[in-house]
mmCIF file of C-alpha atoms in Angstrom:
data_model
loop_
_atom_site.group_PDB
_atom_site.id
_atom_site.type_symbol
_atom_site.label_atom_id
_atom_site.label_comp_id
_atom_site.label_asym_id
_atom_site.label_seq_id
_atom_site.Cartn_x
_atom_site.Cartn_y
_atom_site.Cartn_z
ATOM 1 C CA MET A 1 0.368 -28.376 -127.940
ATOM 2 C CA LYS A 2 1.289 -29.770 -131.355
ATOM 3 C CA TYR A 3 -0.348 -32.851 -132.807
ATOM 4 C CA GLU A 4 -0.495 -35.159 -135.799
ATOM 5 C CA VAL A 5 -2.907 -37.884 -136.885
ATOM 6 C CA LEU A 6 -1.319 -40.975 -138.412
ATOM 7 C CA GLY A 7 -2.399 -44.322 -139.787
ATOM 8 C CA GLU A 8 -5.899 -44.017 -141.244
ATOM 9 C CA PRO A 9 -8.094 -46.055 -141.520
ATOM 10 C CA THR A 10 -6.925 -47.169 -138.041
ATOM 11 C CA PRO A 11 -5.733 -43.762 -136.845
ATOM 12 C CA VAL A 12 -3.769 -42.623 -133.831
ATOM 13 C CA LEU A 13 -3.540 -39.065 -132.463
ATOM 14 C CA ILE A 14 -0.031 -38.121 -131.267
ATOM 15 C CA CYS A 15 0.203 -34.982 -129.105
ATOM 16 C CA ASN A 16 3.495 -33.281 -128.270
ATOM 17 C CA LEU A 17 3.154 -31.204 -125.105
ATOM 18 C CA GLU A 18 5.268 -28.629 -123.311
ATOM 19 C CA LYS A 19 5.810 -28.630 -119.543
ATOM 20 C CA GLY A 20 2.525 -28.044 -117.697
ATOM 21 C CA GLU A 21 0.256 -28.664 -120.709
ATOM 22 C CA LYS A 22 -2.616 -31.092 -120.186
ATOM 23 C CA MET A 23 -4.836 -33.423 -122.200
ATOM 24 C CA ILE A 24 -8.171 -34.878 -121.108
ATOM 25 C CA THR A 25 -9.571 -38.176 -122.376
ATOM 26 C CA GLN A 26 -12.078 -40.872 -121.540
ATOM 27 C CA SER A 27 -10.848 -44.041 -119.823
ATOM 28 C CA GLY A 28 -8.950 -46.455 -122.067
ATOM 29 C CA SER A 29 -8.042 -44.122 -124.967
ATOM 30 C CA MET A 30 -4.328 -43.679 -124.204
ATOM 31 C CA VAL A 31 -2.102 -46.130 -126.098
ATOM 32 C CA TRP A 32 1.437 -44.864 -125.376
ATOM 33 C CA MET A 33 3.180 -41.894 -123.770
ATOM 34 C CA SER A 34 6.540 -40.598 -122.569
ATOM 35 C CA PRO A 35 7.554 -41.319 -118.926
ATOM 36 C CA ASN A 36 7.066 -37.700 -117.826
ATOM 37 C CA MET A 37 3.292 -37.739 -118.413
ATOM 38 C CA GLU A 38 1.426 -37.830 -115.084
ATOM 39 C CA MET A 39 -2.127 -39.214 -114.999
ATOM 40 C CA GLU A 40 -4.921 -38.153 -112.645
ATOM 41 C CA THR A 41 -8.397 -39.744 -112.719
ATOM 42 C CA SER A 42 -11.311 -37.454 -111.883
ATOM 43 C CA ALA A 43 -15.113 -37.480 -112.121
ATOM 44 C CA GLY A 44 -15.128 -33.696 -112.610
ATOM 45 C CA GLY A 45 -18.162 -33.154 -110.373
ATOM 46 C CA LEU A 46 -21.301 -35.219 -109.780
ATOM 47 C CA SER A 47 -23.524 -33.544 -112.363
ATOM 48 C CA LYS A 48 -20.897 -33.771 -115.119
ATOM 49 C CA ALA A 49 -20.137 -37.393 -114.237
ATOM 50 C CA PHE A 50 -23.843 -38.285 -114.389
ATOM 51 C CA GLY A 51 -24.171 -36.551 -117.751
ATOM 52 C CA ARG A 52 -21.245 -38.515 -119.189
ATOM 53 C CA MET A 53 -22.692 -41.782 -117.878
ATOM 54 C CA PHE A 54 -26.115 -41.022 -119.362
ATOM 55 C CA SER A 55 -24.573 -40.279 -122.758
ATOM 56 C CA GLY A 56 -22.638 -43.555 -122.844
ATOM 57 C CA GLU A 57 -19.216 -42.355 -121.675
ATOM 58 C CA SER A 58 -17.267 -43.434 -118.607
ATOM 59 C CA ILE A 59 -18.083 -41.624 -115.367
ATOM 60 C CA PHE A 60 -14.388 -40.892 -114.929
ATOM 61 C CA ARG A 61 -11.991 -39.009 -117.159
ATOM 62 C CA ASN A 62 -8.209 -39.134 -117.227
ATOM 63 C CA ILE A 63 -6.164 -35.927 -117.086
ATOM 64 C CA TYR A 64 -2.579 -36.205 -118.360
ATOM 65 C CA THR A 65 -0.093 -33.468 -117.388
ATOM 66 C CA CYS A 66 3.343 -33.032 -118.928
ATOM 67 C CA GLN A 67 5.992 -32.787 -116.175
ATOM 68 C CA GLY A 68 9.549 -31.443 -116.208
ATOM 69 C CA GLY A 69 9.902 -30.751 -119.931
ATOM 70 C CA PRO A 70 8.487 -31.690 -123.349
ATOM 71 C CA GLY A 71 6.450 -34.895 -123.484
ATOM 72 C CA MET A 72 4.368 -37.017 -125.820
ATOM 73 C CA ILE A 73 1.079 -38.893 -125.525
ATOM 74 C CA ALA A 74 -0.944 -40.872 -128.084
ATOM 75 C CA PHE A 75 -4.639 -41.750 -128.273
ATOM 76 C CA ALA A 76 -6.064 -44.382 -130.653
ATOM 77 C CA ALA A 77 -9.461 -44.795 -132.272
ATOM 78 C CA CYS A 78 -11.570 -47.812 -131.261
ATOM 79 C CA VAL A 79 -12.713 -48.767 -134.779
ATOM 80 C CA PRO A 80 -11.474 -47.995 -138.319
ATOM 81 C CA GLY A 81 -12.267 -44.427 -139.270
ATOM 82 C CA THR A 82 -10.999 -40.879 -138.874
ATOM 83 C CA ILE A 83 -9.777 -38.665 -136.051
ATOM 84 C CA ARG A 84 -10.999 -35.111 -136.661
ATOM 85 C CA PRO A 85 -9.726 -32.022 -134.757
ATOM 86 C CA VAL A 86 -12.397 -29.422 -133.941
ATOM 87 C CA GLU A 87 -11.754 -25.949 -132.549
ATOM 88 C CA ILE A 88 -14.233 -25.119 -129.791
ATOM 89 C CA THR A 89 -14.868 -21.473 -128.848
ATOM 90 C CA PRO A 90 -17.390 -19.933 -126.430
ATOM 91 C CA ASP A 91 -19.491 -18.694 -129.358
ATOM 92 C CA LYS A 92 -19.223 -21.926 -131.361
ATOM 93 C CA PRO A 93 -20.113 -25.067 -129.371
ATOM 94 C CA VAL A 94 -20.830 -28.305 -131.226
ATOM 95 C CA VAL A 95 -23.052 -31.334 -130.696
ATOM 96 C CA ILE A 96 -21.492 -34.776 -131.236
ATOM 97 C CA GLN A 97 -22.616 -38.396 -131.320
ATOM 98 C CA LYS A 98 -22.177 -40.210 -128.025
ATOM 99 C CA CYS A 99 -18.786 -41.950 -127.782
ATOM 100 C CA ALA A 100 -17.332 -39.655 -130.484
ATOM 101 C CA PHE A 101 -15.198 -37.746 -127.976
ATOM 102 C CA LEU A 102 -11.591 -38.975 -127.981
ATOM 103 C CA ALA A 103 -9.555 -36.265 -126.226
ATOM 104 C CA SER A 104 -9.322 -32.506 -125.725
ATOM 105 C CA GLU A 105 -7.474 -29.654 -124.135
ATOM 106 C CA PRO A 106 -8.680 -28.917 -120.578
ATOM 107 C CA GLY A 107 -10.718 -25.836 -121.570
ATOM 108 C CA VAL A 108 -13.287 -27.969 -123.427
ATOM 109 C CA GLU A 109 -16.418 -28.934 -121.462
ATOM 110 C CA LEU A 110 -18.420 -32.072 -122.268
ATOM 111 C CA SER A 111 -22.108 -32.338 -121.305
ATOM 112 C CA VAL A 112 -25.154 -34.410 -122.234
ATOM 113 C CA PHE A 113 -27.468 -33.234 -125.037
ATOM 114 C CA PHE A 114 -30.949 -34.513 -125.928
ATOM 115 C CA LYS A 115 -32.307 -34.242 -129.454
ATOM 116 C CA LYS A 116 -35.874 -34.285 -128.218
ATOM 117 C CA LYS A 117 -37.764 -34.206 -124.937
ATOM 118 C CA LEU A 118 -37.382 -37.345 -122.842
ATOM 119 C CA SER A 119 -40.995 -38.514 -123.114
ATOM 120 C CA THR A 120 -40.780 -38.936 -126.881
ATOM 121 C CA GLY A 121 -37.043 -39.540 -127.244
ATOM 122 C CA LEU A 122 -36.888 -42.773 -125.269
ATOM 123 C CA PHE A 123 -38.374 -44.624 -128.247
ATOM 124 C CA SER A 124 -36.163 -43.074 -130.903
ATOM 125 C CA GLY A 125 -33.053 -45.243 -130.609
ATOM 126 C CA GLU A 126 -29.369 -44.628 -129.910
ATOM 127 C CA GLY A 127 -29.251 -41.291 -131.734
ATOM 128 C CA PHE A 128 -31.560 -39.608 -129.210
ATOM 129 C CA ILE A 129 -28.811 -38.976 -126.631
ATOM 130 C CA MET A 130 -25.801 -36.978 -127.803
ATOM 131 C CA GLN A 131 -23.075 -34.834 -126.247
ATOM 132 C CA LYS A 132 -22.266 -31.141 -126.353
ATOM 133 C CA LEU A 133 -18.755 -29.687 -126.448
ATOM 134 C CA SER A 134 -18.435 -26.092 -125.254
ATOM 135 C CA GLY A 135 -15.804 -23.840 -123.711
ATOM 136 C CA SER A 136 -12.508 -23.151 -125.424
ATOM 137 C CA GLY A 137 -9.793 -25.370 -126.905
ATOM 138 C CA THR A 138 -9.121 -28.141 -129.401
ATOM 139 C CA ALA A 139 -11.183 -31.331 -129.210
ATOM 140 C CA PHE A 140 -10.518 -34.526 -131.150
ATOM 141 C CA LEU A 141 -13.413 -36.628 -132.401
ATOM 142 C CA GLU A 142 -13.440 -40.282 -133.349
ATOM 143 C CA ILE A 143 -15.396 -40.665 -136.597
ATOM 144 C CA ASP A 144 -16.514 -44.191 -137.539
ATOM 145 C CA GLY A 145 -15.741 -44.875 -141.187
ATOM 146 C CA TYR A 146 -15.328 -41.948 -143.608
ATOM 147 C CA ALA A 147 -16.311 -38.379 -142.655
ATOM 148 C CA VAL A 148 -18.538 -36.348 -145.024
ATOM 149 C CA GLU A 149 -19.144 -32.661 -144.274
ATOM 150 C CA TYR A 150 -22.029 -30.403 -145.349
ATOM 151 C CA GLU A 151 -22.680 -26.714 -144.707
ATOM 152 C CA LEU A 152 -26.419 -26.159 -144.264
ATOM 153 C CA GLN A 153 -27.983 -22.793 -145.017
ATOM 154 C CA PRO A 154 -30.716 -21.318 -142.773
ATOM 155 C CA GLY A 155 -33.775 -23.577 -143.011
ATOM 156 C CA GLN A 156 -31.999 -26.200 -145.129
ATOM 157 C CA LYS A 157 -32.587 -29.758 -143.888
ATOM 158 C CA ILE A 158 -30.875 -33.112 -144.159
ATOM 159 C CA ILE A 159 -32.350 -36.442 -143.019
ATOM 160 C CA VAL A 160 -29.833 -38.800 -141.439
ATOM 161 C CA ASP A 161 -30.117 -42.436 -140.424
ATOM 162 C CA THR A 162 -29.777 -43.084 -136.695
ATOM 163 C CA GLY A 163 -26.126 -43.145 -135.663
ATOM 164 C CA ASN A 164 -24.699 -41.518 -138.803
ATOM 165 C CA LEU A 165 -24.730 -37.979 -137.419
ATOM 166 C CA ALA A 166 -21.229 -37.546 -135.994
ATOM 167 C CA MET A 167 -21.253 -33.803 -135.302
ATOM 168 C CA CYS A 168 -23.035 -30.554 -136.051
ATOM 169 C CA ASP A 169 -22.732 -26.950 -134.976
ATOM 170 C CA ALA A 170 -24.971 -26.040 -132.041
ATOM 171 C CA THR A 171 -26.633 -23.475 -134.326
ATOM 172 C CA CYS A 172 -28.361 -26.377 -136.080
ATOM 173 C CA SER A 173 -31.632 -27.746 -134.738
ATOM 174 C CA ILE A 174 -31.853 -31.519 -134.318
ATOM 175 C CA ASP A 175 -35.081 -33.474 -134.153
ATOM 176 C CA VAL A 176 -36.292 -37.073 -134.286
ATOM 177 C CA GLN A 177 -38.753 -37.968 -137.067
ATOM 178 C CA THR A 178 -40.827 -41.128 -137.376
ATOM 179 C CA VAL A 179 -40.458 -42.968 -140.693
ATOM 180 C CA LYS A 180 -43.654 -42.368 -142.679
ATOM 181 C CA GLY A 181 -45.841 -45.372 -143.432
ATOM 182 C CA VAL A 182 -46.270 -48.507 -141.349
ATOM 183 C CA LYS A 183 -44.988 -50.775 -144.134
ATOM 184 C CA ASN A 184 -41.934 -48.592 -144.678
ATOM 185 C CA ALA A 185 -41.095 -48.693 -140.972
ATOM 186 C CA LEU A 186 -41.658 -52.436 -140.572
ATOM 187 C CA VAL A 187 -40.040 -53.858 -143.716
ATOM 188 C CA GLY A 188 -38.040 -50.966 -145.175
ATOM 189 C CA GLY A 189 -34.919 -51.888 -143.234
ATOM 190 C CA GLU A 190 -34.238 -48.299 -142.139
ATOM 191 C CA GLY A 191 -35.752 -48.519 -138.663
ATOM 192 C CA PHE A 192 -38.602 -46.516 -137.181
ATOM 193 C CA PHE A 193 -36.856 -43.158 -136.705
ATOM 194 C CA HIS A 194 -34.631 -40.717 -138.582
ATOM 195 C CA THR A 195 -32.710 -37.670 -137.410
ATOM 196 C CA VAL A 196 -33.561 -34.362 -139.089
ATOM 197 C CA VAL A 197 -30.907 -31.632 -138.950
ATOM 198 C CA THR A 198 -31.887 -28.085 -139.914
ATOM 199 C CA GLY A 199 -29.383 -25.314 -140.633
ATOM 200 C CA PRO A 200 -27.665 -22.992 -140.401
ATOM 201 C CA GLY A 201 -24.424 -24.736 -139.564
ATOM 202 C CA ARG A 202 -21.878 -27.397 -140.346
ATOM 203 C CA VAL A 203 -22.874 -31.072 -140.314
ATOM 204 C CA LEU A 204 -20.370 -33.945 -140.156
ATOM 205 C CA LEU A 205 -21.653 -37.420 -141.068
ATOM 206 C CA GLN A 206 -19.967 -40.791 -140.522
ATOM 207 C CA THR A 207 -20.381 -43.618 -143.023
ATOM 208 C CA MET A 208 -20.083 -46.625 -140.684
ATOM 209 C CA PRO A 209 -21.226 -46.115 -137.076
ATOM 210 C CA VAL A 210 -20.008 -48.848 -134.748
ATOM 211 C CA SER A 211 -23.605 -50.055 -134.319
ATOM 212 C CA GLY A 212 -23.854 -50.572 -138.092
ATOM 213 C CA LEU A 213 -20.538 -52.417 -138.121
ATOM 214 C CA ALA A 214 -21.763 -54.709 -135.332
ATOM 215 C CA SER A 215 -24.999 -55.445 -137.227
ATOM 216 C CA ALA A 216 -23.082 -56.251 -140.410
ATOM 217 C CA LEU A 217 -20.779 -58.684 -138.600
ATOM 218 C CA SER A 218 -23.358 -60.353 -136.341
ATOM 219 C CA PRO A 219 -24.521 -62.988 -138.909
ATOM 220 C CA TYR A 220 -20.945 -64.254 -139.146
ATOM 221 C CA ILE A 221 -20.290 -64.527 -135.409
ATOM 222 C CA VAL A 222 -20.697 -68.047 -134.084
ATOM 223 C CA THR A 223 -22.246 -68.281 -130.625
ATOM 224 C CA GLY A 224 -22.331 -71.239 -128.301
ATOM 225 C CA GLY A 225 -25.348 -73.501 -128.398
#
């Protein structure tokens, strides 16, 4: 499989496949393809389907197989930003923000990941539930806005606003931290919770999560009344 990413800040991923090669994506990501691409919709098993639903993805995934000879398929990002390829290996899984998964080779497994135990995480906002990519193959992530990467050393920490953590290596520990001070939490404008990532490992941050974009635009959207 050969690929290229074109058109930032509204990018599209174009994959050129040989006969028999496959690509997996969530429902609705494909934007164009050659006629010899065959689509099959699958839940991939009950437990995996439930995990995808819980993390905000569609229960079903689409599997595209190249038939008869070379073919082409393209996947587009939902909002302005970046499409980032990530190599997944059995010894190097990654954790990603929910809805960041765009497409992958069939050897990549997607599962649900919780930052913190359920009893405390339910109150910590959208960043509590994430996804884990494991297995083997190339995965493509949809990053909202600009992508900024850090390499954390063992024990080194970074505090991230909810929704801005796009990806980190599974070697990092991820926790939810309450904003200190009642006044800070109530009137500081940063919400009640932050995400704390501790190294070692790579951390990829996104500058404009779709939730932040929606909040910025909401005052200008006229509703009926």
